[in-house]
Structure formats: C-alpha cells, structure tokens
Amino acid sequence: MIRIDKYLCDNAGLSRSEAKKAVLSSKVTINNIPVKRCEAKLLEGTDTVTLNGDPIIYEKYSYYMLNKPSGYVSANSDSREKTVIELFSSEKKKNLACVGRLDKDTTGLLLVTNDGELIHKLISPRKNVFKDYLVTIVKALTVEDIKALEEGVDINDPALTRPAKVRVIDDNNIILSITEGRFHQVKRMLIAVGNAVVKLKRISEGSLKLDDSLSEGQYRKLTPDEIDMLKAL
Ligand code: URA
C-alpha cells in the first residue's frame, strides 16, 4: 500500500507539494471516489487513480533521459563531487542510478533509471549498440587517422578498440560512433591518432537520441516508445 500523494509523485511526475495540493483541491480519485486526505492509501497496480479526470497509470520503474552538464560525476553519491543524481528532485531520486558513465567533463545523453535489470543488460560489454559522440578535436583528422579509428586503435589495453565509425563535420568536429564503453575511451582513441579531445558530448545511444529541447542539467521521462526501444537493444 502507498499514500496517494507519494503515488502521484512516482507516477504523475508531481512534486510532493504539487501532489498534496492536487489532493486537497479534490482533483484526485481512487477507484472513482474523490480523495481529500493525503494519508489515503491505495494498492499500486490494482486500485485506479485519476488526476483531473485523467488516469494515472502505475509505473513500476522510472526511466529518464538527462542532458548531463559538465562538472557532475555519473554516480549516486560522492563525498567531494556533485553527482548527476543530485539534479533530480528529492521525490524522484530514490534508487535512481545511471546507465553507464560519462566523464565529469562530458555532456549529453545519460540514461537514469531505477530498473536494475535494464541497467545490467545495457552496460553489458557484449551489447553491440553504437553510441554516438560529438567530439571537438584540436586538429583535422587525416584519411589515415579515420581509417585507424574505424579499424581499431591501440589505447594501451590488452585488445585494440572495436571497429568505430567516423563522420567528419569540419576540421575540428567529428561524430565518433563506438560500441564499447572503456574508461575514457573516446579521449584515448583520439590520443592514439595523435589528436586530443577539446569537448565531448554524447548525442545518441542506439536509436535513442538526446532530446534537443533539453538544456544541460534538464531531464525528462522517456516515452513508452523510447522505453520499448531501450528494452529491445
Ligand atoms: N569516452 C570518453 O573518453 N569519455 C566519456 O565520457 C565517454 C566516452
């Protein structure tokens, strides 16, 4: 059983104070009966809830797309650094974790969820999912550099990097697509061809694209289609 105000926070994306206000102003029903007390309880997945007449469906898990800002570490807690989970409101952040990691100075698409099984599936090294990075580099790549990056480069690991794709935008900007997620991989790949990363932003993961309308630090819930897409990866 769960309190109605908590249910609204979890499933309708309201803050605790918005949820309380909605209940107190008679906008909420449980099993078609208006509720007036925030202490009222319901059985998730069994009882039906409406807010302003619209059904609020029980969601076991939450899935968010975050446009990660620079200066935040991809962790749940850190004694010295700001973490991406701190960007979520306190009602939402319980049990949330990042799907993989981006470096502190990397920006862009980071998935955040409390679905541990999906996290485990998506970060498995066996996944052959391309992740696209918009990379600002110090100098233009040569044809040989592109060939090396696409075939696999030595980044001082036991194995060469897996085949990648390079799309040149201009002398200082490329899109590099890789299927692995080794430590500082993109930066080390560029160093391996005598170049260096100035700025790094992840723009997609498989068919999931970073939403252009999210500015750095903003997040939104994934749509049902996006969640299905992720589960199918
Ligand atoms: N590669 C890097 O070097 N850093 C990231 O944050 C992601 C990929």
mmCIF file of C-alpha atoms and ligand atoms in Angstrom:
data_model
loop_
_atom_site.group_PDB
_atom_site.id
_atom_site.type_symbol
_atom_site.label_atom_id
_atom_site.label_comp_id
_atom_site.label_asym_id
_atom_site.label_seq_id
_atom_site.Cartn_x
_atom_site.Cartn_y
_atom_site.Cartn_z
ATOM 1 C CA MET A 1 0.000 0.000 0.000
ATOM 2 C CA ILE A 2 1.186 3.528 -0.762
ATOM 3 C CA ARG A 3 -0.029 7.001 0.156
ATOM 4 C CA ILE A 4 -1.863 8.843 -2.615
ATOM 5 C CA ASP A 5 0.498 11.844 -2.559
ATOM 6 C CA LYS A 6 3.506 9.545 -2.946
ATOM 7 C CA TYR A 7 1.736 7.643 -5.738
ATOM 8 C CA LEU A 8 1.198 10.908 -7.632
ATOM 9 C CA CYS A 9 4.854 11.867 -7.239
ATOM 10 C CA ASP A 10 6.025 8.494 -8.531
ATOM 11 C CA ASN A 11 3.600 8.105 -11.393
ATOM 12 C CA ALA A 12 2.418 11.568 -12.438
ATOM 13 C CA GLY A 13 5.763 13.345 -12.058
ATOM 14 C CA LEU A 14 4.412 15.799 -9.454
ATOM 15 C CA SER A 15 6.484 17.212 -6.628
ATOM 16 C CA ARG A 16 5.274 16.313 -3.135
ATOM 17 C CA SER A 17 3.757 19.780 -2.651
ATOM 18 C CA GLU A 18 2.002 19.672 -6.057
ATOM 19 C CA ALA A 19 0.618 16.232 -5.156
ATOM 20 C CA LYS A 20 -0.674 17.446 -1.797
ATOM 21 C CA LYS A 21 -2.284 20.473 -3.445
ATOM 22 C CA ALA A 22 -3.996 18.278 -6.060
ATOM 23 C CA VAL A 23 -5.443 16.010 -3.361
ATOM 24 C CA LEU A 24 -6.577 18.871 -1.133
ATOM 25 C CA SER A 25 -8.299 20.598 -4.055
ATOM 26 C CA SER A 26 -10.349 17.440 -4.860
ATOM 27 C CA LYS A 27 -8.706 16.758 -8.217
ATOM 28 C CA VAL A 28 -7.883 13.153 -7.403
ATOM 29 C CA THR A 29 -9.941 9.974 -7.237
ATOM 30 C CA ILE A 30 -9.146 6.427 -6.114
ATOM 31 C CA ASN A 31 -11.465 3.822 -7.673
ATOM 32 C CA ASN A 32 -13.691 6.713 -8.838
ATOM 33 C CA ILE A 33 -14.125 8.065 -5.317
ATOM 34 C CA PRO A 34 -12.736 11.566 -4.689
ATOM 35 C CA VAL A 35 -9.996 11.628 -2.058
ATOM 36 C CA LYS A 36 -9.410 14.595 0.195
ATOM 37 C CA ARG A 37 -6.692 13.305 2.511
ATOM 38 C CA CYS A 38 -3.046 12.824 1.533
ATOM 39 C CA GLU A 39 -2.861 9.945 4.025
ATOM 40 C CA ALA A 40 -5.336 7.901 1.934
ATOM 41 C CA LYS A 41 -3.702 4.688 0.734
ATOM 42 C CA LEU A 42 -4.070 2.503 -2.340
ATOM 43 C CA LEU A 43 -2.734 -0.713 -3.759
ATOM 44 C CA GLU A 44 -0.361 0.048 -6.633
ATOM 45 C CA GLY A 45 -1.241 -1.719 -9.863
ATOM 46 C CA THR A 46 -4.699 -2.722 -8.573
ATOM 47 C CA ASP A 47 -6.545 0.423 -7.496
ATOM 48 C CA THR A 48 -7.258 3.009 -10.184
ATOM 49 C CA VAL A 49 -6.312 6.658 -9.769
ATOM 50 C CA THR A 50 -7.283 9.754 -11.728
ATOM 51 C CA LEU A 51 -5.950 13.292 -11.627
ATOM 52 C CA ASN A 52 -8.214 15.937 -13.195
ATOM 53 C CA GLY A 53 -10.158 13.043 -14.742
ATOM 54 C CA ASP A 54 -7.088 11.505 -16.449
ATOM 55 C CA PRO A 55 -5.963 8.014 -15.397
ATOM 56 C CA ILE A 56 -2.605 7.894 -13.643
ATOM 57 C CA ILE A 57 -1.121 4.534 -14.506
ATOM 58 C CA TYR A 58 1.129 2.706 -12.071
ATOM 59 C CA GLU A 59 4.738 2.636 -13.279
ATOM 60 C CA LYS A 60 6.914 0.140 -11.508
ATOM 61 C CA TYR A 61 10.081 1.816 -12.763
ATOM 62 C CA SER A 62 11.082 5.316 -13.848
ATOM 63 C CA TYR A 63 13.225 5.997 -16.908
ATOM 64 C CA TYR A 64 14.774 9.396 -17.579
ATOM 65 C CA MET A 65 16.894 10.964 -20.274
ATOM 66 C CA LEU A 66 19.278 13.531 -18.785
ATOM 67 C CA ASN A 67 21.323 16.077 -20.697
ATOM 68 C CA LYS A 68 24.324 15.764 -18.411
ATOM 69 C CA PRO A 69 26.081 19.029 -17.674
ATOM 70 C CA SER A 70 29.847 19.279 -17.348
ATOM 71 C CA GLY A 71 31.143 19.264 -13.763
ATOM 72 C CA TYR A 72 28.990 16.395 -12.458
ATOM 73 C CA VAL A 73 30.121 12.818 -11.882
ATOM 74 C CA SER A 74 27.997 9.867 -13.049
ATOM 75 C CA ALA A 75 27.408 8.394 -9.607
ATOM 76 C CA ASN A 76 24.737 8.151 -6.924
ATOM 77 C CA SER A 77 26.886 9.695 -4.223
ATOM 78 C CA ASP A 78 30.339 11.158 -3.923
ATOM 79 C CA SER A 79 31.975 12.736 -0.908
ATOM 80 C CA ARG A 80 33.649 15.529 -2.905
ATOM 81 C CA GLU A 81 31.943 15.940 -6.280
ATOM 82 C CA LYS A 82 28.457 16.939 -7.431
ATOM 83 C CA THR A 83 26.606 13.916 -8.809
ATOM 84 C CA VAL A 84 24.091 13.715 -11.652
ATOM 85 C CA ILE A 85 21.537 12.152 -9.292
ATOM 86 C CA GLU A 86 21.539 15.417 -7.299
ATOM 87 C CA LEU A 87 19.978 17.052 -10.368
ATOM 88 C CA PHE A 88 16.766 15.075 -9.746
ATOM 89 C CA SER A 89 14.145 16.318 -7.324
ATOM 90 C CA SER A 90 14.225 14.564 -3.967
ATOM 91 C CA GLU A 91 10.944 12.690 -4.621
ATOM 92 C CA LYS A 92 12.365 11.176 -7.780
ATOM 93 C CA LYS A 93 15.927 10.384 -6.901
ATOM 94 C CA LYS A 94 15.325 7.399 -4.609
ATOM 95 C CA ASN A 95 17.004 4.301 -6.042
ATOM 96 C CA LEU A 96 17.921 6.033 -9.300
ATOM 97 C CA ALA A 97 21.195 5.062 -10.941
ATOM 98 C CA CYS A 98 22.987 5.924 -14.182
ATOM 99 C CA VAL A 99 23.145 3.547 -17.097
ATOM 100 C CA GLY A 100 26.916 3.562 -17.565
ATOM 101 C CA ARG A 101 29.100 6.581 -17.021
ATOM 102 C CA LEU A 102 30.169 9.763 -18.705
ATOM 103 C CA ASP A 103 33.310 11.584 -17.573
ATOM 104 C CA LYS A 104 32.879 14.588 -15.305
ATOM 105 C CA ASP A 105 33.606 16.985 -18.194
ATOM 106 C CA THR A 106 31.466 15.127 -20.771
ATOM 107 C CA THR A 107 27.969 16.406 -21.538
ATOM 108 C CA GLY A 108 24.936 14.886 -23.221
ATOM 109 C CA LEU A 109 22.772 11.816 -23.167
ATOM 110 C CA LEU A 110 22.766 9.869 -19.921
ATOM 111 C CA LEU A 111 20.012 7.430 -19.062
ATOM 112 C CA VAL A 112 18.926 7.266 -15.456
ATOM 113 C CA THR A 113 16.553 4.653 -14.047
ATOM 114 C CA ASN A 114 15.693 2.501 -11.043
ATOM 115 C CA ASP A 115 15.282 -0.596 -13.242
ATOM 116 C CA GLY A 116 18.366 -2.524 -12.152
ATOM 117 C CA GLU A 117 17.785 -5.340 -14.604
ATOM 118 C CA LEU A 118 17.766 -2.958 -17.568
ATOM 119 C CA ILE A 119 20.926 -1.210 -16.345
ATOM 120 C CA HIS A 120 22.660 -4.558 -16.109
ATOM 121 C CA LYS A 121 21.539 -5.523 -19.622
ATOM 122 C CA LEU A 122 22.539 -2.225 -21.204
ATOM 123 C CA ILE A 123 26.011 -1.952 -19.727
ATOM 124 C CA SER A 124 26.947 -5.498 -20.654
ATOM 125 C CA PRO A 125 30.109 -5.351 -22.822
ATOM 126 C CA ARG A 126 28.519 -7.884 -25.157
ATOM 127 C CA LYS A 127 25.975 -5.293 -26.316
ATOM 128 C CA ASN A 128 26.778 -4.178 -29.810
ATOM 129 C CA VAL A 129 24.970 -0.856 -29.527
ATOM 130 C CA PHE A 130 26.527 2.196 -31.166
ATOM 131 C CA LYS A 131 26.903 5.264 -29.003
ATOM 132 C CA ASP A 132 27.456 8.493 -30.938
ATOM 133 C CA TYR A 133 29.674 11.239 -29.574
ATOM 134 C CA LEU A 134 30.025 14.727 -30.948
ATOM 135 C CA VAL A 135 33.732 15.323 -30.477
ATOM 136 C CA THR A 136 35.538 18.638 -30.762
ATOM 137 C CA ILE A 137 39.186 17.940 -31.555
ATOM 138 C CA VAL A 138 42.326 20.070 -31.720
ATOM 139 C CA LYS A 139 43.165 19.465 -35.383
ATOM 140 C CA ALA A 140 41.727 17.875 -38.526
ATOM 141 C CA LEU A 141 41.859 14.101 -38.880
ATOM 142 C CA THR A 142 43.800 12.680 -41.822
ATOM 143 C CA VAL A 143 42.444 9.920 -44.031
ATOM 144 C CA GLU A 144 44.857 7.545 -42.234
ATOM 145 C CA ASP A 145 43.572 8.657 -38.796
ATOM 146 C CA ILE A 146 39.984 7.939 -39.851
ATOM 147 C CA LYS A 147 40.939 4.530 -41.216
ATOM 148 C CA ALA A 148 42.781 3.666 -37.981
ATOM 149 C CA LEU A 149 39.871 4.798 -35.769
ATOM 150 C CA GLU A 150 37.419 2.817 -37.896
ATOM 151 C CA GLU A 151 39.514 -0.347 -37.872
ATOM 152 C CA GLY A 152 40.579 -0.230 -34.210
ATOM 153 C CA VAL A 153 43.384 1.572 -32.356
ATOM 154 C CA ASP A 154 45.798 0.664 -29.585
ATOM 155 C CA ILE A 155 44.814 2.532 -26.411
ATOM 156 C CA ASN A 156 47.163 0.538 -24.166
ATOM 157 C CA ASP A 157 44.568 -2.074 -23.321
ATOM 158 C CA PRO A 158 45.032 -5.794 -23.999
ATOM 159 C CA ALA A 159 42.842 -5.505 -27.129
ATOM 160 C CA LEU A 160 42.501 -2.922 -29.874
ATOM 161 C CA THR A 161 39.277 -0.899 -29.837
ATOM 162 C CA ARG A 162 36.399 -2.427 -31.764
ATOM 163 C CA PRO A 163 35.579 -1.004 -35.212
ATOM 164 C CA ALA A 164 34.141 2.500 -34.951
ATOM 165 C CA LYS A 165 32.521 4.934 -37.381
ATOM 166 C CA VAL A 166 33.746 8.456 -38.048
ATOM 167 C CA ARG A 167 31.697 11.221 -39.630
ATOM 168 C CA VAL A 168 33.625 14.430 -40.243
ATOM 169 C CA ILE A 169 31.629 17.626 -39.708
ATOM 170 C CA ASP A 170 34.524 20.031 -40.155
ATOM 171 C CA ASP A 171 38.224 20.195 -39.245
ATOM 172 C CA ASN A 172 37.513 20.429 -35.534
ATOM 173 C CA ASN A 173 34.305 18.458 -35.140
ATOM 174 C CA ILE A 174 33.506 14.824 -35.781
ATOM 175 C CA ILE A 175 30.890 12.298 -34.772
ATOM 176 C CA LEU A 176 32.551 9.169 -33.453
ATOM 177 C CA SER A 177 30.355 6.094 -33.004
ATOM 178 C CA ILE A 178 31.629 3.286 -30.792
ATOM 179 C CA THR A 179 30.100 0.131 -29.352
ATOM 180 C CA GLU A 180 32.297 -0.170 -26.264
ATOM 181 C CA GLY A 181 32.449 1.890 -23.100
ATOM 182 C CA ARG A 182 36.026 1.602 -21.918
ATOM 183 C CA PHE A 183 37.429 4.117 -19.439
ATOM 184 C CA HIS A 184 37.978 7.479 -21.214
ATOM 185 C CA GLN A 185 37.628 5.583 -24.467
ATOM 186 C CA VAL A 186 36.967 8.426 -26.890
ATOM 187 C CA LYS A 187 39.709 10.591 -25.399
ATOM 188 C CA ARG A 188 42.189 7.715 -25.554
ATOM 189 C CA MET A 189 41.205 6.873 -29.147
ATOM 190 C CA LEU A 190 41.922 10.431 -30.255
ATOM 191 C CA ILE A 191 45.244 10.424 -28.393
ATOM 192 C CA ALA A 192 46.088 7.166 -30.198
ATOM 193 C CA VAL A 193 45.948 9.024 -33.528
ATOM 194 C CA GLY A 194 47.976 11.996 -32.266
ATOM 195 C CA ASN A 195 44.985 14.262 -31.638
ATOM 196 C CA ALA A 196 43.114 15.345 -28.491
ATOM 197 C CA VAL A 197 39.551 15.943 -27.346
ATOM 198 C CA VAL A 198 38.569 19.509 -26.535
ATOM 199 C CA LYS A 199 34.871 18.838 -25.886
ATOM 200 C CA LEU A 200 32.803 15.684 -25.743
ATOM 201 C CA LYS A 201 29.042 15.258 -25.907
ATOM 202 C CA ARG A 202 27.090 12.015 -26.235
ATOM 203 C CA ILE A 203 24.226 12.519 -28.662
ATOM 204 C CA SER A 204 22.688 9.061 -29.004
ATOM 205 C CA GLU A 205 22.678 5.517 -27.784
ATOM 206 C CA GLY A 206 21.311 3.022 -30.296
ATOM 207 C CA SER A 207 18.167 4.584 -31.731
ATOM 208 C CA LEU A 208 17.656 6.776 -28.683
ATOM 209 C CA LYS A 209 18.593 10.390 -29.459
ATOM 210 C CA LEU A 210 19.284 13.178 -26.999
ATOM 211 C CA ASP A 211 16.215 15.445 -26.976
ATOM 212 C CA ASP A 212 17.313 18.837 -28.413
ATOM 213 C CA SER A 213 14.846 20.650 -26.188
ATOM 214 C CA LEU A 214 16.712 19.607 -23.024
ATOM 215 C CA SER A 215 19.317 22.112 -21.979
ATOM 216 C CA GLU A 216 22.246 20.911 -19.889
ATOM 217 C CA GLY A 217 21.071 19.752 -16.480
ATOM 218 C CA GLN A 218 17.497 19.127 -17.631
ATOM 219 C CA TYR A 219 15.878 15.726 -17.851
ATOM 220 C CA ARG A 220 12.600 14.236 -18.966
ATOM 221 C CA LYS A 221 10.836 10.904 -18.682
ATOM 222 C CA LEU A 222 11.344 8.513 -21.568
ATOM 223 C CA THR A 223 8.220 7.938 -23.653
ATOM 224 C CA PRO A 224 6.727 4.414 -23.742
ATOM 225 C CA ASP A 225 8.160 4.002 -27.283
ATOM 226 C CA GLU A 226 11.629 5.011 -26.104
ATOM 227 C CA ILE A 227 11.433 2.560 -23.198
ATOM 228 C CA ASP A 228 10.458 -0.224 -25.616
ATOM 229 C CA MET A 229 13.338 0.780 -27.872
ATOM 230 C CA LEU A 230 15.770 0.510 -24.978
ATOM 231 C CA LYS A 231 14.443 -2.850 -23.898
ATOM 232 C CA ALA A 232 14.847 -4.123 -27.443
ATOM 233 C CA LEU A 233 18.522 -3.123 -27.656
HETATM 234 N N1 URA B 1 34.693 8.434 -23.830
HETATM 235 C C1 URA B 1 35.368 9.298 -23.033
HETATM 236 O O1 URA B 1 36.553 9.491 -23.186
HETATM 237 N N2 URA B 1 34.657 9.934 -22.070
HETATM 238 C C2 URA B 1 33.335 9.776 -21.891
HETATM 239 O O2 URA B 1 32.750 10.415 -21.008
HETATM 240 C C3 URA B 1 32.664 8.890 -22.721
HETATM 241 C C4 URA B 1 33.362 8.225 -23.685
#
